[in-house]
Amino acid sequence: MANTKFIFVTGGVTSSLGKGILAASLAKLIQAGGYSVTIQKLDPYLNIDPGTLNPYEHGECYVTDDGAETDLDLGHYERFLGVPTSQANNVTTGRIYQAVINKERKGDYLGKTVQIVPHITDEIKRSIMLLGKKGDYDVVVTEIGGVVGDMESLPYIEAVRQLKWELGRDALCIHLTLVPYLSAAGELKTKPTQHSVKTLLENGVQPDILVLRTEHPLNDSIKHKVALFCNVERNAVFQSMDEPSIYGVPLMLHKQNLDEVVLTKLRLPIKKDPDLSKWTQQLETLYNLKKKVKIAVVGKYVELPDAYKSISEAIVHAGLANECKPEVEWIHSEHIDQTNVEEILKDKQGILVAPGFGHRGIEGKIIAIKYAREHNIPFLGICLGMQCAVVEFARNVMGLSKANSTEFSNTPDPVIDIMEQQKTITNMGHTMRLGSYPCNITDTDSNAYRAYGTQLINERHRHRYEFNNDYLEAMAEKGMTATGRNPESDLVEIVEIKNHKWFVGVQFHPEYKSRFIEPHPLFIAFIKAALE
Ligand code: GLN
């Protein structure tokens, strides 16, 4: 079998150029060319993982099947490739240092002085090579977080330098930079790109391919100039203009032959027609949607679109399956009260209440849920959204006016309570109920069953609190039933209100498993109900 090939994606000039989308798009093209591929993100911060980060800091925390709390770029990787990622796909500086320090404490370094070079860089190299080791992948794409020149990135760039040297033509580096347009001068400027490549060169890394992010098309002479000044072949300079959708990026790059150039450089045979037909078709659908559907998403991080990245993408995907364009209004739960709820929600065809942590904004969520329930508006509650739906039902239908989650108060009616295993936990990092668990849809006359079309499902979790089974029967008598349970622990995973048009709350996070060409069944059903 041929060696695994390694592609490093670095970024220059500024952050937010879309390295994650570039890595995902390139991997998609390589996959379409008949190769197995995975993508890895190296994050140069000291948190062990983003699980303890406020979404305002770093956007959504994406959870993998194996329960890793990871960077939101891993969500893009899965949405593009349709292949699950794992803990090994996201490594932070914190994790690298932790591994090295643990080894030092164990005496593994045999008395040597432990240093950034070689010990930290070796650990980085080990984390990269690990994905290639098992022989599962022909190609590993590694995205280096941050911007070249940042102090934090240096050990990563050094690891890339060493690996490029050791792996020879089995590795290459793609550098993504910006070519800004100065409107006063009416000119596109290549100097920042030249400087950024120079910084890479100072660290011993010669990029093999440049992708230039630009708001205006680059003519041949600009590409030629960049190639010449950066020691890159002319056919290895690509432009990346804004696409109407991120899902258009793979095709935009394919039209410029990025995949062909990459595969040639890695000496991998090129398939004549990479299989992009489904992707292209889905994109056509996306660009030609006419029908609209108005969806409200109620959450407390709505000012930052990245905080609910997987949810917003899952809604787009589900729109495709229903041939409609969801118009999402992001509503801050703290801005909802009894006096304005009607005004805010009256024109919405579906209401989704988002996951979250902590007390802030809870009452607004509960008011929104009451509105959805009483006005027969399709409702999807995810994790905290489901828990709030249970609290709302207990208070307003069962008459337990003080019902709450013990996350928020010392209530006499803890309809949502901390899980037994969580009671003794003191550390916050990586201690929730995380990752994929099976759920048995016990009730085949349910919206969940109609959506999934099967009884045994697997979904990903991230929570500490759960539905309190002491209230199960009383709640069912009043009309809220548990339609899905964990087969081993009996934890309630899905609740529904049967005499409602479509009212589903799920303890898990379906959004993590929605893909561009494989929208999630629950989101499809939610949007379908909203359209009806
Ligand atoms: N805060 C709730 C819990 O820990 C819900 C978590 C979530 O929405 N992901 O159970």
XYZ file of C-alpha atoms and ligand atoms in Angstrom:
542
model
C 0.000 0.000 0.000
C 1.197 3.508 -0.778
C 2.297 5.770 2.070
C -0.235 8.057 3.675
C 0.156 11.576 2.304
C 0.064 14.651 4.499
C -1.217 18.075 3.523
C -0.653 21.026 5.835
C -2.876 24.065 5.558
C -1.442 27.237 7.068
C -2.870 30.728 7.127
C -1.268 34.100 6.591
C -1.980 37.840 6.884
C -5.145 37.559 8.965
C -7.463 35.092 10.630
C -10.979 34.337 9.365
C -9.886 33.693 5.769
C -11.632 30.339 5.809
C -8.843 27.846 6.382
C -11.341 25.347 7.742
C -13.520 25.618 4.647
C -10.449 25.389 2.396
C -9.250 22.256 4.217
C -12.746 20.722 4.086
C -13.196 21.615 0.405
C -9.838 20.214 -0.624
C -10.495 17.037 1.363
C -13.883 16.768 -0.337
C -12.219 16.932 -3.759
C -9.610 14.342 -2.806
C -12.366 12.094 -1.475
C -14.332 12.554 -4.706
C -11.178 11.483 -6.528
C -11.459 8.074 -4.880
C -9.227 8.472 -1.831
C -9.977 8.040 1.853
C -9.207 11.258 3.632
C -9.510 12.828 7.056
C -8.931 16.324 8.363
C -7.281 17.407 11.559
C -7.220 20.747 13.317
C -4.313 21.853 15.473
C -5.300 24.715 17.759
C -2.533 26.808 19.278
C -4.269 27.686 22.548
C -3.665 26.346 26.038
C -7.115 25.019 26.842
C -7.066 21.230 26.707
C -10.144 21.436 24.506
C -12.777 24.074 23.684
C -15.264 22.392 26.044
C -14.580 24.921 28.776
C -14.660 27.910 26.408
C -17.561 30.319 26.346
C -19.136 30.212 22.855
C -18.486 33.971 22.596
C -14.773 33.137 22.735
C -14.550 30.405 20.209
C -17.943 29.679 18.686
C -19.689 26.370 19.009
C -18.111 23.396 20.712
C -18.501 20.456 18.333
C -18.886 16.989 19.833
C -17.661 13.839 18.094
C -18.995 10.266 18.365
C -16.216 9.352 20.787
C -17.167 12.258 23.023
C -14.398 14.718 22.213
C -15.316 18.387 22.699
C -13.714 19.994 19.677
C -13.325 23.029 17.477
C -16.256 23.989 15.270
C -14.158 23.390 12.155
C -14.578 19.665 12.800
C -18.263 20.220 12.139
C -17.370 21.561 8.688
C -15.138 18.560 8.092
C -17.967 16.157 8.874
C -20.569 18.146 6.961
C -18.339 18.157 3.879
C -16.879 14.644 4.034
C -19.690 12.714 5.699
C -17.050 10.812 7.687
C -17.036 10.956 11.489
C -14.092 12.639 13.198
C -12.682 11.727 16.604
C -10.546 12.993 19.454
C -7.446 12.548 17.291
C -8.800 15.089 14.802
C -8.453 18.036 17.165
C -5.330 18.739 19.170
C -4.582 21.870 21.179
C -1.334 23.206 22.580
C -2.779 22.452 26.020
C -3.171 18.801 25.122
C 0.345 18.647 23.643
C 1.892 20.157 26.770
C -0.210 17.919 29.004
C 1.045 14.817 27.170
C 4.657 15.970 27.404
C 4.391 16.902 31.080
C 2.713 13.584 31.897
C 5.574 11.760 30.193
C 8.085 13.871 32.080
C 6.418 12.993 35.405
C 6.526 9.323 34.496
C 10.238 9.620 33.854
C 9.906 8.781 30.182
C 12.538 11.329 29.164
C 15.238 9.534 31.152
C 16.688 12.592 32.810
C 16.876 14.755 29.714
C 16.003 18.464 29.818
C 12.470 18.696 28.400
C 12.221 21.468 25.807
C 9.916 22.956 23.197
C 12.271 21.590 20.548
C 12.417 18.600 20.318
C 9.848 17.416 22.900
C 6.866 19.626 22.142
C 7.508 19.494 18.399
C 7.887 15.699 18.567
C 4.562 15.435 20.358
C 2.951 17.613 17.659
C 4.468 15.400 14.972
C 3.224 12.307 16.789
C -0.333 13.723 16.886
C -0.199 14.381 13.146
C 1.287 11.035 12.183
C -1.125 9.147 14.462
C -3.963 9.655 11.982
C -1.898 8.153 9.183
C -0.669 5.223 11.220
C -3.592 2.872 11.160
C -3.676 2.883 7.385
C -7.292 4.093 7.416
C -6.531 7.114 5.294
C -4.714 7.734 2.045
C -4.493 11.425 2.829
C -4.482 13.399 6.078
C -5.175 17.125 5.814
C -3.908 19.049 8.842
C -5.116 22.579 9.396
C -2.808 24.667 11.573
C -4.908 27.127 13.559
C -3.879 30.769 13.921
C -1.811 32.881 11.592
C 1.788 32.313 10.545
C 3.982 34.672 12.555
C 1.965 34.284 15.764
C 4.154 33.313 18.674
C 1.789 30.444 19.513
C 2.101 28.913 16.045
C 5.881 28.578 16.013
C 6.184 24.999 17.355
C 3.549 23.891 14.851
C 5.347 25.471 11.926
C 8.589 23.871 13.124
C 6.813 20.486 13.233
C 5.576 21.084 9.666
C 9.123 21.977 8.580
C 10.510 18.756 10.046
C 7.745 16.590 8.621
C 8.101 18.113 5.160
C 11.799 17.360 5.315
C 11.264 13.812 6.555
C 8.323 12.900 4.335
C 9.601 14.494 1.129
C 7.025 14.228 -1.605
C 4.521 12.571 0.704
C 3.816 15.965 2.249
C 2.954 19.416 1.025
C 2.025 22.784 2.436
C -0.830 24.964 1.237
C -0.726 28.534 2.441
C -3.927 30.589 2.470
C -3.443 34.341 2.408
C -5.270 37.539 1.605
C -4.895 39.822 -1.396
C -6.623 43.000 -0.251
C -8.194 45.521 -2.609
C -7.493 49.164 -1.926
C -10.421 51.033 -3.354
C -8.744 54.456 -3.180
C -5.922 53.136 -5.349
C -8.209 50.811 -7.273
C -5.627 48.074 -6.867
C -5.188 44.572 -5.509
C -2.143 44.321 -3.279
C 0.144 41.295 -3.106
C 2.645 42.619 -0.569
C 0.920 41.114 2.518
C 1.056 37.709 0.808
C 4.736 38.130 -0.028
C 5.469 39.041 3.587
C 3.486 36.164 4.941
C 5.328 33.686 2.715
C 8.579 35.307 3.805
C 7.636 34.625 7.434
C 7.020 30.984 6.564
C 10.363 30.842 4.767
C 12.138 32.338 7.785
C 10.814 29.328 9.666
C 12.088 27.001 6.993
C 8.805 26.157 5.296
C 8.419 26.688 1.563
C 4.717 26.551 0.682
C 3.972 24.375 -2.341
C 0.617 25.912 -3.139
C -0.872 29.334 -2.459
C -4.555 30.053 -2.195
C -5.273 33.763 -2.344
C -8.419 34.992 -0.735
C -9.742 38.003 -2.625
C -12.878 40.038 -3.125
C -12.011 40.800 -6.778
C -10.859 38.364 -9.456
C -7.080 38.113 -9.778
C -5.701 38.467 -13.271
C -2.878 36.376 -14.641
C -0.210 38.944 -14.047
C -0.990 39.123 -10.326
C -0.883 35.336 -10.024
C 2.346 35.308 -11.991
C 3.876 37.942 -9.747
C 2.907 36.098 -6.576
C 4.271 32.832 -7.982
C 7.566 34.461 -8.876
C 8.064 36.285 -5.585
C 7.037 33.339 -3.451
C 8.927 30.515 -5.250
C 5.709 28.748 -6.133
C 4.887 27.284 -9.536
C 2.541 29.413 -11.589
C -0.089 26.650 -11.774
C 0.009 26.344 -7.996
C -1.455 29.788 -7.302
C -5.227 29.760 -6.843
C -7.775 32.382 -6.081
C -10.550 32.015 -3.579
C -13.391 34.467 -4.040
C -16.488 34.647 -1.863
C -19.050 32.064 -2.951
C -22.773 32.490 -2.316
C -22.502 29.411 -0.075
C -19.578 27.670 1.639
C -20.734 24.505 -0.140
C -19.811 26.158 -3.436
C -16.123 26.344 -2.470
C -15.115 22.771 -3.471
C -16.474 23.275 -6.986
C -14.915 26.715 -7.296
C -11.517 25.181 -6.458
C -12.107 22.154 -8.666
C -12.717 24.451 -11.644
C -9.210 25.808 -11.101
C -7.796 22.242 -10.856
C -6.635 22.527 -7.268
C -7.257 18.791 -6.727
C -5.274 17.855 -9.825
C -2.305 19.982 -8.795
C -2.372 18.588 -5.244
C -2.625 14.952 -6.348
C 0.116 15.415 -8.929
C 2.441 16.921 -6.359
C 1.729 14.005 -4.027
C 2.190 11.559 -6.918
C -1.284 10.136 -6.516
C -3.090 8.928 -9.671
C -5.843 11.274 -10.835
C -9.298 9.951 -11.588
C -10.805 11.480 -14.730
C -14.181 12.348 -13.280
C -14.167 12.911 -9.563
C -17.537 11.956 -8.174
C -19.097 15.297 -7.375
C -22.489 14.700 -8.957
C -24.510 14.567 -5.712
C -22.715 17.605 -4.362
C -23.286 19.572 -7.575
C -26.928 18.591 -7.632
C -27.446 19.653 -4.031
C -25.754 22.963 -4.758
C -28.068 23.512 -7.738
C -31.009 22.905 -5.432
C -29.580 25.338 -2.898
C -29.097 28.092 -5.451
C -32.596 27.713 -6.903
C -34.781 27.614 -3.821
C -37.942 29.692 -4.114
C -40.208 28.635 -1.265
C -39.454 30.225 2.118
C -40.103 29.159 5.661
C -39.740 31.387 8.718
C -37.931 29.780 11.613
C -37.125 31.317 14.989
C -34.070 30.085 16.835
C -34.137 31.153 20.462
C -30.815 31.128 22.267
C -28.558 33.349 24.303
C -25.490 33.542 22.062
C -27.352 34.714 18.993
C -25.154 37.767 18.382
C -22.404 35.395 17.320
C -23.569 33.217 14.413
C -20.694 30.762 14.988
C -22.077 29.877 18.420
C -24.826 27.801 16.784
C -22.963 26.798 13.638
C -24.162 23.188 13.443
C -27.769 24.180 14.096
C -27.773 26.842 11.414
C -26.178 24.443 8.914
C -28.592 21.628 9.836
C -31.495 24.006 9.133
C -30.039 24.873 5.712
C -29.604 21.155 4.923
C -33.136 20.324 6.028
C -34.416 23.163 3.845
C -32.807 21.436 0.850
C -34.624 18.198 1.636
C -37.880 20.185 1.728
C -36.967 22.362 -1.249
C -37.312 25.531 0.722
C -35.098 28.279 2.005
C -35.384 28.663 5.754
C -35.281 32.293 6.848
C -33.907 32.124 10.335
C -34.497 34.855 12.852
C -32.025 34.546 15.705
C -33.767 35.664 18.851
C -32.019 36.467 22.092
C -33.836 34.614 24.855
C -33.218 37.467 27.288
C -35.201 39.771 25.013
C -38.382 37.702 25.201
C -41.007 38.400 27.847
C -44.766 37.982 28.261
C -45.447 41.392 26.731
C -43.538 40.953 23.477
C -43.602 37.213 22.777
C -46.641 37.489 20.502
C -45.034 40.259 18.463
C -41.749 38.349 18.119
C -43.114 34.899 17.318
C -46.478 35.397 15.632
C -45.187 35.125 12.065
C -42.881 32.168 12.715
C -43.683 28.782 11.190
C -41.292 26.846 13.410
C -39.562 27.553 16.717
C -36.285 25.974 17.766
C -34.956 26.451 21.273
C -31.207 26.042 21.436
C -28.864 24.212 23.808
C -27.031 26.108 26.514
C -25.739 26.329 30.032
C -26.539 28.486 33.010
C -29.490 30.457 34.256
C -29.317 33.494 31.987
C -32.104 33.644 29.418
C -34.000 30.613 30.701
C -37.297 32.374 31.377
C -37.366 33.794 27.838
C -36.900 30.304 26.447
C -39.761 29.018 28.581
C -42.061 31.828 27.412
C -41.186 31.054 23.769
C -41.916 27.355 24.318
C -45.269 28.136 25.943
C -46.130 30.200 22.885
C -45.151 27.368 20.519
C -47.142 24.850 22.548
C -50.278 26.963 22.886
C -50.259 28.164 19.292
C -49.570 24.764 17.776
C -46.362 25.958 16.122
C -43.861 23.183 15.283
C -41.242 23.105 18.003
C -37.839 21.503 18.284
C -36.042 21.738 21.615
C -32.418 20.659 21.720
C -30.756 19.659 24.996
C -31.392 22.699 27.216
C -34.253 23.497 24.814
C -35.793 20.111 25.614
C -35.206 20.592 29.329
C -36.942 23.981 29.216
C -39.873 22.378 27.381
C -40.232 19.896 30.244
C -40.087 22.715 32.808
C -42.652 24.736 30.858
C -45.018 21.778 30.644
C -44.654 21.006 34.350
C -45.366 24.594 35.335
C -48.133 25.510 32.933
C -49.906 22.228 32.212
C -49.306 20.185 35.341
C -49.641 23.173 37.631
C -46.262 22.679 39.333
C -45.587 26.389 39.406
C -42.118 26.076 40.938
C -40.925 23.283 38.644
C -37.404 23.810 37.382
C -34.101 22.216 36.566
C -31.766 21.846 39.529
C -29.207 23.575 37.319
C -31.138 26.786 38.038
C -32.809 26.492 41.430
C -33.446 24.445 44.536
C -36.923 23.625 43.381
C -39.471 21.390 45.135
C -40.225 19.944 41.679
C -36.927 19.081 40.034
C -38.364 17.834 36.736
C -34.848 18.118 35.330
C -32.198 16.944 37.737
C -28.472 16.367 37.806
C -27.499 12.877 36.693
C -26.427 10.496 39.444
C -22.919 10.086 37.991
C -22.508 13.871 37.827
C -23.114 14.532 41.508
C -19.551 13.924 42.653
C -17.847 15.687 39.776
C -15.848 18.812 40.563
C -13.729 19.334 37.431
C -15.523 21.120 34.603
C -13.402 19.888 31.678
C -14.558 16.820 29.765
C -16.780 15.528 32.562
C -20.267 15.785 31.036
C -22.205 12.934 29.474
C -20.481 13.187 26.122
C -20.540 11.516 22.761
C -22.697 8.995 21.002
C -25.278 6.932 22.883
C -28.002 4.667 21.540
C -31.613 5.688 21.895
C -34.555 3.397 21.498
C -37.619 5.046 20.025
C -40.053 3.016 22.087
C -43.173 4.598 20.626
C -43.689 3.949 16.931
C -46.650 6.318 16.863
C -44.379 9.295 17.397
C -42.915 12.116 15.377
C -39.458 10.835 16.226
C -40.207 7.416 14.759
C -41.858 8.923 11.687
C -38.755 11.096 11.185
C -36.083 8.430 11.666
C -38.054 5.531 10.218
C -36.270 3.194 12.610
C -36.347 2.467 16.335
C -32.697 2.250 17.274
C -30.798 5.460 16.684
C -27.462 6.854 17.848
C -27.018 10.507 18.672
C -24.381 12.653 20.357
C -24.711 14.150 23.816
C -23.269 16.934 25.905
C -25.037 17.539 29.195
C -25.045 17.013 32.971
C -28.757 17.208 33.700
C -31.529 14.863 32.657
C -35.259 14.314 32.677
C -36.313 13.175 36.161
C -38.125 9.867 35.693
C -40.144 10.410 38.917
C -42.350 12.727 36.851
C -42.678 10.430 33.866
C -46.142 9.055 34.525
C -47.762 12.245 35.741
C -46.423 14.057 32.727
C -47.601 11.382 30.303
C -51.091 11.594 31.810
C -51.180 15.274 30.933
C -49.906 14.705 27.408
C -46.118 14.966 27.340
C -44.633 11.548 26.706
C -41.158 10.128 26.543
C -40.919 8.541 23.104
C -37.214 7.686 23.167
C -35.085 6.217 25.965
C -31.567 5.010 26.404
C -31.813 1.199 26.285
C -29.354 0.663 29.151
C -29.772 3.554 31.552
C -33.418 4.297 30.764
C -32.582 8.003 30.525
C -35.260 9.914 28.650
C -33.840 11.102 25.335
C -36.946 12.333 23.512
C -40.168 13.948 24.737
C -43.185 14.811 22.628
C -46.620 16.332 22.977
C -48.961 14.147 20.982
C -51.920 16.486 20.571
C -49.705 19.160 19.055
C -48.854 19.594 15.388
C -45.175 18.751 15.941
C -43.591 19.206 19.346
C -40.338 17.355 19.944
C -37.644 17.855 22.560
C -34.414 15.898 22.394
C -31.780 15.544 25.092
C -29.146 14.874 22.418
C -27.716 17.097 19.678
C -29.017 15.989 16.268
C -27.363 19.018 14.615
C -23.899 17.454 14.893
C -24.836 14.708 12.466
C -26.455 16.684 9.666
C -24.493 16.770 6.395
C -24.837 18.837 3.246
C -25.799 15.854 1.112
C -27.395 13.956 3.970
C -29.645 16.286 5.956
C -30.694 15.084 9.403
C -34.079 13.288 9.594
C -35.265 15.200 12.658
C -34.470 18.586 11.132
C -36.111 17.494 7.878
C -39.269 16.561 9.792
C -39.216 19.813 11.775
C -38.927 21.972 8.655
C -41.561 19.852 6.906
C -43.971 20.398 9.794
C -43.187 24.119 9.719
C -44.069 24.243 6.016
C -47.402 22.503 6.414
N -27.133 22.802 30.718
C -27.826 21.598 30.407
C -27.140 20.372 30.984
O -25.996 20.427 31.333
C -28.006 21.462 28.909
C -26.732 21.294 28.154
C -26.876 21.537 26.676
O -27.817 22.186 26.223
N -25.920 21.063 25.887
O -27.730 19.336 31.078
